[in-house]
């Protein structure tokens, strides 16, 4: 048996025990200033199985989470409360609330009841999101299908109605419904685009600001699984306009949210009062191997919370491509901080850092000095290793092919679908310069390139008692990489 037991991530949410997949029902309680996270949860075994519940956790800082009681559970053991969302019904459009319930705490969950068929159901909370009562006239939406799920609801102010996106999973359709009371829904339109994979899951439509302007665009998120071009499950998105009835993409491009293997079922938070972006969390795993990863007694973590904006990311004037820009949001203490700057790396140099806790972040800004071509294979390598150096993952950049890679083949976890080498092409930020922000949290590494223009999220599994404690920056060449600066912070909470 595998002896994996790195400690669990510290600044990423994990279930205390049992199995977790998609984040659900994300919302912010404006009255009590509390963030709520629900999630697909099997508390009984560390793998996906029914009965499946909505687990629940709360946070004050979007970084550390307190486990709460199960929020919603199914009627029968062979059923599940599948993915869905929460809205705050300030104006009591549902009639579920009386005057005594603060408008900022009128919490309604819209989720898929997975039984003989999949239907969209409601449950409301009279205590701000801790306990729920199922609506007596469920379901509120039934098309008599076994593959109809994952409702994400938002309030659309311009057309003054609730909007639901939900998938007809195996018909490859996102359906857009409207309602004035969350109980009665009218089909407005269907939307299909992008990679099909085996099926559509977890859609979401949200308005996102364009950096440096007063403009916004609408973004349609769509998860596919299995059959993503990256292998297994991953998230794609489309940018366009929404008039309350139909989503019209601005171009025909399918964009990927994250280029790593472990980033799926992203959901945005409801009721956040903030204009400089939209907050979201994803599930940091992949259905190809999620049920097999060598953690003990628990499985899966979420991603960090991300702030999402839109921007024209390329520095190439010929390209004017609007894309999602993602930056991590967390609050931690810095127990140790080091910074080095202006070093032109030579072949035997190694810039070394260490963080015994296995939790750290780094910012690396570098410039490629010479434009090399084949047969040169220059590499800037960053090894992230255990304290004794016996195990490591490797991360780096090759300027000839203009790509970053992550190599987790040395990992203790062996599974034929657990891709070992993952890469991401990134355009130079400025004149042959690149920026990398990395967050390493025991068994997960989230990478943000060029201020979040490209991201890559991957888990990794070192063996027993082995945390990723050291980072060494090296190159296989003289005078090829100039390190403008590299900073390293050991984190604690
Ligand atoms: C996505 C998903 C959803 C479904 C849930 C079941 O990961 O398959 O489509 O609602 O997980 O746990």
Short mmCIF file of C-alpha atoms and ligand atoms in Angstrom, two decimals:
data_model
loop_
_atom_site.label_atom_id
_atom_site.label_comp_id
_atom_site.label_asym_id
_atom_site.label_seq_id
_atom_site.Cartn_x
_atom_site.Cartn_y
_atom_site.Cartn_z
CA UNK A 1 0.00 0.00 0.00
CA UNK A 2 1.09 3.52 -0.67
CA UNK A 3 2.42 5.39 2.27
CA UNK A 4 1.36 8.86 1.33
CA UNK A 5 0.94 11.24 4.19
CA UNK A 6 2.17 14.67 3.46
CA UNK A 7 0.13 16.89 5.69
CA UNK A 8 -3.06 18.17 4.13
CA UNK A 9 -3.08 21.59 2.49
CA UNK A 10 -3.25 24.51 4.91
CA UNK A 11 -4.67 27.39 2.88
CA UNK A 12 -6.83 25.25 0.60
CA UNK A 13 -10.09 23.81 1.90
CA UNK A 14 -10.25 20.02 2.44
CA UNK A 15 -13.01 17.94 4.05
CA UNK A 16 -12.19 16.69 7.54
CA UNK A 17 -12.89 13.14 6.42
CA UNK A 18 -14.64 11.51 3.50
CA UNK A 19 -14.98 12.63 -0.08
CA UNK A 20 -15.47 16.07 -1.66
CA UNK A 21 -16.02 17.16 -5.24
CA UNK A 22 -17.55 20.33 -6.71
CA UNK A 23 -17.89 23.57 -4.72
CA UNK A 24 -21.58 24.49 -4.46
CA UNK A 25 -23.76 27.33 -3.19
CA UNK A 26 -20.93 29.84 -2.76
CA UNK A 27 -22.24 33.08 -1.27
CA UNK A 28 -21.28 36.01 0.91
CA UNK A 29 -23.39 36.98 3.93
CA UNK A 30 -23.27 40.78 3.89
CA UNK A 31 -24.85 41.10 7.32
CA UNK A 32 -22.47 38.91 9.30
CA UNK A 33 -19.51 39.29 6.93
CA UNK A 34 -19.13 35.53 6.46
CA UNK A 35 -18.23 33.53 3.37
CA UNK A 36 -20.12 30.29 2.84
CA UNK A 37 -18.81 27.30 0.92
CA UNK A 38 -20.89 24.16 0.31
CA UNK A 39 -19.57 21.16 -1.54
CA UNK A 40 -20.46 17.77 -2.97
CA UNK A 41 -19.83 15.54 0.02
CA UNK A 42 -19.80 11.87 0.96
CA UNK A 43 -18.92 11.96 4.67
CA UNK A 44 -19.00 8.17 4.98
CA UNK A 45 -16.21 7.07 2.63
CA UNK A 46 -13.21 8.72 0.98
CA UNK A 47 -14.63 8.15 -2.50
CA UNK A 48 -17.68 9.30 -4.45
CA UNK A 49 -20.81 7.45 -3.38
CA UNK A 50 -24.41 8.09 -2.47
CA UNK A 51 -26.02 9.21 -0.24
CA UNK A 52 -24.36 12.42 -1.36
CA UNK A 53 -24.81 15.63 0.66
CA UNK A 54 -23.99 19.29 0.55
CA UNK A 55 -21.19 19.67 3.08
CA UNK A 56 -20.68 23.15 4.48
CA UNK A 57 -17.86 25.38 5.73
CA UNK A 58 -17.59 29.08 6.58
CA UNK A 59 -14.77 31.59 6.53
CA UNK A 60 -13.97 35.14 7.55
CA UNK A 61 -10.91 35.50 5.35
CA UNK A 62 -11.47 33.16 2.36
CA UNK A 63 -8.40 31.23 3.50
CA UNK A 64 -9.16 29.24 6.62
CA UNK A 65 -12.50 27.48 6.89
CA UNK A 66 -14.57 26.19 9.79
CA UNK A 67 -16.43 22.95 9.18
CA UNK A 68 -20.16 23.15 9.71
CA UNK A 69 -22.86 20.49 9.87
CA UNK A 70 -24.19 18.81 6.74
CA UNK A 71 -26.41 21.35 5.01
CA UNK A 72 -28.71 19.36 2.72
CA UNK A 73 -29.14 15.60 2.35
CA UNK A 74 -31.14 13.28 0.09
CA UNK A 75 -34.36 11.50 0.94
CA UNK A 76 -32.97 8.04 0.21
CA UNK A 77 -29.58 6.35 0.58
CA UNK A 78 -29.22 5.74 -3.15
CA UNK A 79 -29.80 9.40 -4.02
CA UNK A 80 -27.75 12.55 -4.00
CA UNK A 81 -28.04 16.29 -3.60
CA UNK A 82 -25.99 17.14 -6.65
CA UNK A 83 -24.33 20.40 -7.59
CA UNK A 84 -26.14 23.71 -7.47
CA UNK A 85 -25.95 27.26 -6.26
CA UNK A 86 -27.29 29.69 -3.68
CA UNK A 87 -28.87 33.10 -4.11
CA UNK A 88 -29.85 35.64 -1.50
CA UNK A 89 -33.52 36.51 -2.02
CA UNK A 90 -33.35 40.07 -0.61
CA UNK A 91 -36.84 41.01 -1.86
CA UNK A 92 -38.49 37.76 -0.77
CA UNK A 93 -39.55 36.90 -4.31
CA UNK A 94 -40.12 33.33 -3.13
CA UNK A 95 -42.31 34.21 -0.17
CA UNK A 96 -40.20 31.86 1.98
CA UNK A 97 -39.17 34.61 4.40
CA UNK A 98 -40.95 36.88 6.83
CA UNK A 99 -39.89 40.32 8.04
CA UNK A 100 -37.81 38.88 10.87
CA UNK A 101 -35.28 37.43 8.46
CA UNK A 102 -32.66 40.00 7.48
CA UNK A 103 -32.79 40.62 3.69
CA UNK A 104 -29.08 39.79 3.42
CA UNK A 105 -29.69 36.34 4.91
CA UNK A 106 -32.62 35.13 2.83
CA UNK A 107 -30.76 32.14 1.55
CA UNK A 108 -32.20 29.88 -1.15
CA UNK A 109 -30.36 26.86 -2.55
CA UNK A 110 -31.15 25.62 -6.06
CA UNK A 111 -29.67 22.16 -6.65
CA UNK A 112 -30.11 18.96 -8.59
CA UNK A 113 -31.92 16.15 -6.85
CA UNK A 114 -30.35 13.00 -8.25
CA UNK A 115 -32.90 10.21 -7.98
CA UNK A 116 -34.52 8.11 -10.74
CA UNK A 117 -34.30 11.27 -12.79
CA UNK A 118 -32.47 14.56 -12.23
CA UNK A 119 -34.64 17.54 -11.30
CA UNK A 120 -33.95 21.07 -10.05
CA UNK A 121 -35.15 21.60 -6.48
CA UNK A 122 -35.18 24.39 -3.90
CA UNK A 123 -34.34 24.51 -0.22
CA UNK A 124 -34.39 27.67 1.90
CA UNK A 125 -32.68 28.60 5.12
CA UNK A 126 -34.19 30.61 7.95
CA UNK A 127 -30.88 30.81 9.85
CA UNK A 128 -28.59 32.35 7.25
CA UNK A 129 -27.39 29.18 5.57
CA UNK A 130 -26.79 26.61 8.34
CA UNK A 131 -29.95 24.52 8.13
CA UNK A 132 -32.28 24.14 5.18
CA UNK A 133 -35.91 23.25 4.58
CA UNK A 134 -36.81 21.66 1.26
CA UNK A 135 -39.56 23.43 -0.65
CA UNK A 136 -42.75 21.37 -0.34
CA UNK A 137 -43.54 21.60 -4.05
CA UNK A 138 -40.22 20.36 -5.39
CA UNK A 139 -39.15 19.90 -8.10
CA UNK A 140 -39.30 23.36 -9.60
CA UNK A 141 -37.88 22.20 -12.91
CA UNK A 142 -38.32 18.76 -14.43
CA UNK A 143 -37.74 17.76 -18.05
CA UNK A 144 -37.96 14.05 -17.24
CA UNK A 145 -34.27 13.40 -17.89
CA UNK A 146 -31.60 11.45 -16.04
CA UNK A 147 -28.97 13.92 -17.32
CA UNK A 148 -30.26 17.39 -16.41
CA UNK A 149 -28.23 19.13 -13.72
CA UNK A 150 -26.05 21.72 -12.00
CA UNK A 151 -28.25 24.86 -11.84
CA UNK A 152 -26.36 28.10 -11.27
CA UNK A 153 -28.70 31.00 -10.56
CA UNK A 154 -28.00 34.74 -10.65
CA UNK A 155 -30.16 37.85 -10.33
CA UNK A 156 -30.28 39.82 -13.61
CA UNK A 157 -31.10 43.38 -12.69
CA UNK A 158 -31.73 44.75 -16.22
CA UNK A 159 -34.48 42.23 -17.03
CA UNK A 160 -35.49 42.03 -13.36
CA UNK A 161 -35.54 38.26 -13.08
CA UNK A 162 -33.62 35.26 -11.81
CA UNK A 163 -31.56 33.53 -14.49
CA UNK A 164 -30.64 29.86 -14.29
CA UNK A 165 -28.04 28.11 -16.41
CA UNK A 166 -28.32 24.34 -16.24
CA UNK A 167 -27.12 21.54 -18.53
CA UNK A 168 -28.85 18.93 -20.58
CA UNK A 169 -25.59 17.12 -20.05
CA UNK A 170 -25.56 14.56 -22.81
CA UNK A 171 -27.42 16.67 -25.35
CA UNK A 172 -24.55 19.17 -25.07
CA UNK A 173 -26.84 22.02 -24.22
CA UNK A 174 -26.64 24.77 -21.69
CA UNK A 175 -30.19 25.91 -21.08
CA UNK A 176 -31.00 29.42 -19.91
CA UNK A 177 -34.21 29.76 -17.89
CA UNK A 178 -35.81 32.83 -16.31
CA UNK A 179 -38.03 33.19 -13.24
CA UNK A 180 -39.46 35.92 -11.05
CA UNK A 181 -39.92 33.74 -7.95
CA UNK A 182 -37.39 30.86 -8.29
CA UNK A 183 -40.38 28.48 -8.38
CA UNK A 184 -41.63 28.88 -11.94
CA UNK A 185 -39.14 28.78 -14.76
CA UNK A 186 -39.41 29.64 -18.47
CA UNK A 187 -36.92 28.39 -21.01
CA UNK A 188 -35.37 31.42 -22.73
CA UNK A 189 -32.69 29.83 -24.94
CA UNK A 190 -30.13 27.11 -25.42
CA UNK A 191 -26.39 27.53 -25.88
CA UNK A 192 -23.89 24.99 -27.21
CA UNK A 193 -20.24 25.60 -27.96
CA UNK A 194 -16.73 24.42 -27.40
CA UNK A 195 -15.43 20.97 -26.76
CA UNK A 196 -18.12 18.41 -26.17
CA UNK A 197 -16.24 15.81 -24.19
CA UNK A 198 -18.55 13.06 -23.01
CA UNK A 199 -20.96 15.48 -21.37
CA UNK A 200 -21.52 19.05 -20.20
CA UNK A 201 -21.50 19.83 -16.48
CA UNK A 202 -21.51 22.81 -14.10
CA UNK A 203 -22.36 25.80 -16.33
CA UNK A 204 -22.34 29.37 -15.06
CA UNK A 205 -23.06 32.81 -16.53
CA UNK A 206 -21.66 35.92 -14.90
CA UNK A 207 -20.83 39.55 -15.77
CA UNK A 208 -17.13 40.34 -15.39
CA UNK A 209 -15.42 43.76 -15.55
CA UNK A 210 -12.80 44.54 -18.20
CA UNK A 211 -9.70 45.88 -16.48
CA UNK A 212 -9.05 49.59 -16.93
CA UNK A 213 -12.47 50.37 -18.43
CA UNK A 214 -16.02 50.85 -17.22
CA UNK A 215 -17.07 48.00 -19.45
CA UNK A 216 -18.05 44.46 -18.70
CA UNK A 217 -18.66 41.31 -20.69
CA UNK A 218 -20.62 38.20 -19.85
CA UNK A 219 -18.72 34.98 -19.40
CA UNK A 220 -20.28 31.55 -19.80
CA UNK A 221 -18.38 28.83 -17.93
CA UNK A 222 -18.77 25.21 -18.91
CA UNK A 223 -17.22 22.08 -17.47
CA UNK A 224 -16.74 18.95 -19.57
CA UNK A 225 -16.01 15.47 -18.32
CA UNK A 226 -14.56 13.12 -19.37
CA UNK A 227 -12.96 13.90 -22.71
CA UNK A 228 -11.34 17.24 -22.12
CA UNK A 229 -8.43 17.96 -24.49
CA UNK A 230 -6.25 18.18 -21.38
CA UNK A 231 -7.42 14.72 -20.32
CA UNK A 232 -10.41 13.92 -18.15
CA UNK A 233 -12.24 16.91 -16.75
CA UNK A 234 -11.63 20.60 -17.28
CA UNK A 235 -13.33 23.96 -17.55
CA UNK A 236 -13.80 26.10 -20.64
CA UNK A 237 -15.43 29.50 -21.10
CA UNK A 238 -16.91 31.81 -23.69
CA UNK A 239 -17.05 35.62 -23.66
CA UNK A 240 -20.05 37.52 -24.95
CA UNK A 241 -23.19 39.53 -24.20
CA UNK A 242 -26.36 38.66 -22.37
CA UNK A 243 -29.69 40.49 -22.64
CA UNK A 244 -31.62 38.50 -20.06
CA UNK A 245 -32.69 35.90 -22.58
CA UNK A 246 -29.85 34.84 -24.81
CA UNK A 247 -26.10 34.59 -24.49
CA UNK A 248 -24.32 35.78 -27.65
CA UNK A 249 -20.62 34.99 -27.82
CA UNK A 250 -18.44 37.85 -29.15
CA UNK A 251 -16.25 35.45 -31.12
CA UNK A 252 -16.06 31.77 -31.90
CA UNK A 253 -13.22 30.92 -29.54
CA UNK A 254 -13.25 28.24 -26.88
CA UNK A 255 -10.96 29.28 -24.06
CA UNK A 256 -9.66 27.08 -21.27
CA UNK A 257 -9.91 28.39 -17.72
CA UNK A 258 -6.78 26.68 -16.36
CA UNK A 259 -4.13 24.63 -18.15
CA UNK A 260 -3.45 22.23 -15.27
CA UNK A 261 -4.98 18.83 -14.71
CA UNK A 262 -6.62 19.67 -11.39
CA UNK A 263 -9.09 22.48 -11.84
CA UNK A 264 -12.75 21.69 -12.41
CA UNK A 265 -16.34 22.74 -11.78
CA UNK A 266 -15.51 26.38 -11.06
CA UNK A 267 -18.34 28.30 -9.40
CA UNK A 268 -18.64 32.03 -8.68
CA UNK A 269 -19.81 33.56 -5.39
CA UNK A 270 -23.25 35.14 -5.06
CA UNK A 271 -23.99 38.44 -3.36
CA UNK A 272 -20.47 39.83 -3.27
CA UNK A 273 -20.43 43.64 -3.21
CA UNK A 274 -17.35 44.33 -5.23
CA UNK A 275 -16.78 45.88 -8.62
CA UNK A 276 -13.16 45.01 -9.36
CA UNK A 277 -13.79 41.37 -10.20
CA UNK A 278 -15.77 38.25 -9.51
CA UNK A 279 -14.73 35.63 -6.93
CA UNK A 280 -14.74 31.92 -7.69
CA UNK A 281 -13.52 28.55 -6.41
CA UNK A 282 -12.91 25.31 -8.32
CA UNK A 283 -12.44 21.68 -7.31
CA UNK A 284 -8.72 20.88 -7.47
CA UNK A 285 -8.88 17.39 -8.87
CA UNK A 286 -9.76 15.41 -11.97
CA UNK A 287 -12.38 12.68 -12.34
CA UNK A 288 -9.75 10.54 -14.10
CA UNK A 289 -8.06 9.74 -10.79
CA UNK A 290 -9.78 11.73 -8.05
CA UNK A 291 -11.11 8.60 -6.34
CA UNK A 292 -7.68 7.00 -6.31
CA UNK A 293 -5.31 9.69 -5.02
CA UNK A 294 -3.26 8.47 -2.04
CA UNK A 295 -4.58 10.66 0.75
CA UNK A 296 -5.66 9.02 3.98
CA UNK A 297 -9.29 9.20 5.03
CA UNK A 298 -10.10 12.29 2.99
CA UNK A 299 -10.03 13.19 -0.66
CA UNK A 300 -9.75 16.41 -2.61
CA UNK A 301 -9.23 20.05 -1.94
CA UNK A 302 -10.65 23.16 -3.49
CA UNK A 303 -8.54 25.65 -5.41
CA UNK A 304 -7.70 28.93 -3.76
CA UNK A 305 -10.34 31.59 -4.19
CA UNK A 306 -9.67 33.46 -7.43
CA UNK A 307 -10.54 36.98 -8.46
CA UNK A 308 -11.65 37.02 -12.08
CA UNK A 309 -11.41 39.96 -14.43
CA UNK A 310 -11.17 40.29 -18.20
CA UNK A 311 -8.30 41.90 -20.06
CA UNK A 312 -6.53 42.03 -23.41
CA UNK A 313 -3.65 39.91 -22.29
CA UNK A 314 -1.25 39.90 -25.17
CA UNK A 315 1.65 42.32 -25.46
CA UNK A 316 1.71 41.50 -29.15
CA UNK A 317 -0.05 44.43 -30.89
CA UNK A 318 -1.34 42.11 -33.61
CA UNK A 319 -3.39 40.23 -31.09
CA UNK A 320 -6.31 41.73 -29.33
CA UNK A 321 -7.73 38.77 -27.52
CA UNK A 322 -9.92 39.29 -24.49
CA UNK A 323 -9.23 36.69 -21.81
CA UNK A 324 -9.91 35.86 -18.23
CA UNK A 325 -7.28 37.10 -15.80
CA UNK A 326 -7.13 35.19 -12.52
CA UNK A 327 -5.38 36.11 -9.31
CA UNK A 328 -5.42 34.19 -6.03
CA UNK A 329 -7.15 35.68 -3.00
CA UNK A 330 -5.97 34.58 0.43
CA UNK A 331 -4.74 36.04 3.69
CA UNK A 332 -1.87 34.39 5.43
CA UNK A 333 0.95 35.28 7.76
CA UNK A 334 4.42 35.38 6.32
CA UNK A 335 6.67 33.51 8.72
CA UNK A 336 9.78 34.03 6.64
CA UNK A 337 10.50 36.12 3.59
CA UNK A 338 13.54 36.27 1.29
CA UNK A 339 14.16 38.17 -1.91
CA UNK A 340 17.03 38.09 -4.39
CA UNK A 341 17.46 40.22 -7.44
CA UNK A 342 19.56 40.90 -10.52
CA UNK A 343 21.27 37.55 -10.91
CA UNK A 344 22.30 36.25 -14.31
CA UNK A 345 22.21 32.50 -13.77
CA UNK A 346 25.30 30.46 -14.54
CA UNK A 347 25.29 26.75 -15.14
CA UNK A 348 26.17 25.61 -11.65
CA UNK A 349 24.28 28.28 -9.75
CA UNK A 350 21.43 27.36 -7.51
CA UNK A 351 19.30 29.91 -5.74
CA UNK A 352 17.91 28.09 -2.71
CA UNK A 353 15.00 28.66 -0.39
CA UNK A 354 13.35 26.63 2.29
CA UNK A 355 10.03 26.47 4.11
CA UNK A 356 9.72 23.62 6.60
CA UNK A 357 5.95 23.97 6.76
CA UNK A 358 5.57 22.93 3.11
CA UNK A 359 3.45 26.02 2.46
CA UNK A 360 4.96 28.91 0.52
CA UNK A 361 4.53 31.32 -2.31
CA UNK A 362 7.05 32.71 -4.73
CA UNK A 363 7.25 35.46 -7.33
CA UNK A 364 9.74 35.00 -10.09
CA UNK A 365 10.44 37.72 -12.66
CA UNK A 366 12.98 36.83 -15.27
CA UNK A 367 14.26 37.89 -18.65
CA UNK A 368 15.42 35.63 -21.43
CA UNK A 369 18.75 37.08 -22.58
CA UNK A 370 19.57 35.37 -25.86
CA UNK A 371 17.11 34.23 -28.48
CA UNK A 372 18.32 30.68 -28.88
CA UNK A 373 17.09 28.28 -31.50
CA UNK A 374 17.38 24.55 -32.06
CA UNK A 375 19.34 22.48 -31.27
CA UNK A 376 19.71 24.42 -28.01
CA UNK A 377 17.48 23.22 -25.18
CA UNK A 378 17.78 25.88 -22.51
CA UNK A 379 15.88 25.32 -19.32
CA UNK A 380 15.18 27.44 -16.33
CA UNK A 381 14.40 24.85 -13.67
CA UNK A 382 12.82 25.14 -10.33
CA UNK A 383 12.96 22.04 -8.15
CA UNK A 384 10.52 21.78 -5.28
CA UNK A 385 11.76 19.03 -2.98
CA UNK A 386 11.41 17.32 0.34
CA UNK A 387 13.71 18.41 3.11
CA UNK A 388 16.19 15.61 2.46
CA UNK A 389 16.01 16.25 -1.28
CA UNK A 390 14.97 12.65 -1.93
CA UNK A 391 11.76 13.55 -3.74
CA UNK A 392 10.90 16.50 -5.90
CA UNK A 393 8.69 17.92 -8.54
CA UNK A 394 10.21 20.09 -11.22
CA UNK A 395 8.83 23.24 -12.73
CA UNK A 396 10.43 25.31 -15.43
CA UNK A 397 10.58 27.16 -18.68
CA UNK A 398 12.07 26.60 -22.10
CA UNK A 399 12.33 29.83 -24.15
CA UNK A 400 12.81 28.07 -27.48
CA UNK A 401 9.32 26.64 -27.34
CA UNK A 402 8.08 29.44 -25.09
CA UNK A 403 6.44 27.11 -22.62
CA UNK A 404 6.39 26.34 -18.93
CA UNK A 405 6.14 22.78 -17.72
CA UNK A 406 5.44 20.95 -14.53
CA UNK A 407 6.88 17.50 -14.04
CA UNK A 408 5.31 15.37 -11.32
CA UNK A 409 6.51 12.01 -12.67
CA UNK A 410 8.66 11.42 -9.60
CA UNK A 411 5.49 11.35 -7.60
CA UNK A 412 4.63 8.48 -5.27
CA UNK A 413 1.19 8.27 -6.88
CA UNK A 414 1.06 6.02 -9.91
CA UNK A 415 -2.09 5.91 -11.96
CA UNK A 416 -2.20 5.63 -15.76
CA UNK A 417 -4.41 8.71 -16.07
CA UNK A 418 -2.38 10.82 -13.68
CA UNK A 419 -0.48 12.75 -16.34
CA UNK A 420 3.07 13.41 -15.14
CA UNK A 421 4.13 16.22 -17.42
CA UNK A 422 1.91 19.19 -18.01
CA UNK A 423 2.74 22.32 -19.97
CA UNK A 424 1.47 25.82 -20.63
CA UNK A 425 2.49 28.17 -23.41
CA UNK A 426 2.90 31.71 -22.21
CA UNK A 427 3.72 34.76 -24.31
CA UNK A 428 6.45 37.08 -23.08
CA UNK A 429 5.06 39.71 -20.80
CA UNK A 430 7.30 42.53 -21.88
CA UNK A 431 10.53 42.45 -23.84
CA UNK A 432 11.27 38.72 -23.33
CA UNK A 433 10.26 38.94 -19.70
CA UNK A 434 8.03 36.57 -17.78
CA UNK A 435 6.40 36.66 -14.40
CA UNK A 436 5.41 33.64 -12.36
CA UNK A 437 3.49 33.66 -9.11
CA UNK A 438 3.34 30.24 -7.49
CA UNK A 439 1.53 29.03 -4.40
CA UNK A 440 2.67 25.67 -3.07
CA UNK A 441 0.53 24.12 -0.35
CA UNK A 442 1.77 20.64 0.59
CA UNK A 443 0.17 18.68 -2.23
CA UNK A 444 -1.00 21.36 -4.62
CA UNK A 445 0.76 23.95 -6.75
CA UNK A 446 -1.15 26.83 -8.34
CA UNK A 447 0.78 28.83 -10.91
CA UNK A 448 -0.22 32.27 -12.20
CA UNK A 449 1.76 33.49 -15.20
CA UNK A 450 2.09 37.13 -16.20
CA UNK A 451 -0.22 38.48 -13.51
CA UNK A 452 -2.82 35.78 -14.03
CA UNK A 453 -3.13 35.82 -17.84
CA UNK A 454 -2.51 32.05 -17.84
CA UNK A 455 -2.87 29.67 -14.91
CA UNK A 456 -1.93 26.07 -14.23
CA UNK A 457 -3.13 24.11 -11.20
CA UNK A 458 -1.88 20.66 -10.30
CA UNK A 459 -1.85 18.38 -7.30
CA UNK A 460 1.14 16.18 -6.45
CA UNK A 461 1.69 13.40 -3.96
CA UNK A 462 4.98 12.90 -2.18
CA UNK A 463 5.49 9.91 0.10
CA UNK A 464 5.08 9.55 3.84
CA UNK A 465 5.81 12.58 6.03
CA UNK A 466 7.22 14.34 3.03
CA UNK A 467 6.30 17.97 2.60
CA UNK A 468 7.65 20.13 -0.22
CA UNK A 469 10.11 22.19 1.84
CA UNK A 470 12.80 23.48 -0.47
CA UNK A 471 12.90 25.37 -3.73
CA UNK A 472 16.01 25.58 -5.91
CA UNK A 473 16.26 27.73 -8.98
CA UNK A 474 18.81 26.59 -11.56
CA UNK A 475 19.63 26.68 -15.25
CA UNK A 476 21.40 24.31 -17.60
CA UNK A 477 23.08 27.24 -19.38
CA UNK A 478 25.30 30.23 -18.78
CA UNK A 479 24.01 33.74 -19.41
CA UNK A 480 20.59 32.75 -20.72
CA UNK A 481 18.29 33.71 -17.85
CA UNK A 482 18.49 36.94 -15.95
CA UNK A 483 16.57 36.79 -12.70
CA UNK A 484 15.19 40.28 -12.18
CA UNK A 485 13.84 39.20 -8.84
CA UNK A 486 12.74 36.12 -7.01
CA UNK A 487 10.91 36.37 -3.73
CA UNK A 488 9.96 33.54 -1.46
CA UNK A 489 7.57 33.59 1.49
CA UNK A 490 6.89 30.80 3.94
CA UNK A 491 3.23 31.00 4.88
CA UNK A 492 1.28 30.17 7.99
CA UNK A 493 -2.24 30.92 9.17
C1 LIG B 1 -19.36 17.44 -11.67
C2 LIG B 1 -20.53 16.54 -11.25
C3 LIG B 1 -21.83 17.28 -11.47
C4 LIG B 1 -22.75 16.60 -10.49
C5 LIG B 1 -21.83 16.28 -9.35
C6 LIG B 1 -22.14 14.97 -8.66
O1 LIG B 1 -18.16 17.12 -11.07
O2 LIG B 1 -20.48 15.34 -11.97
O3 LIG B 1 -22.30 17.25 -12.80
O4 LIG B 1 -23.80 17.43 -10.11
O5 LIG B 1 -20.52 16.25 -9.86
O6 LIG B 1 -21.38 14.81 -7.50
#
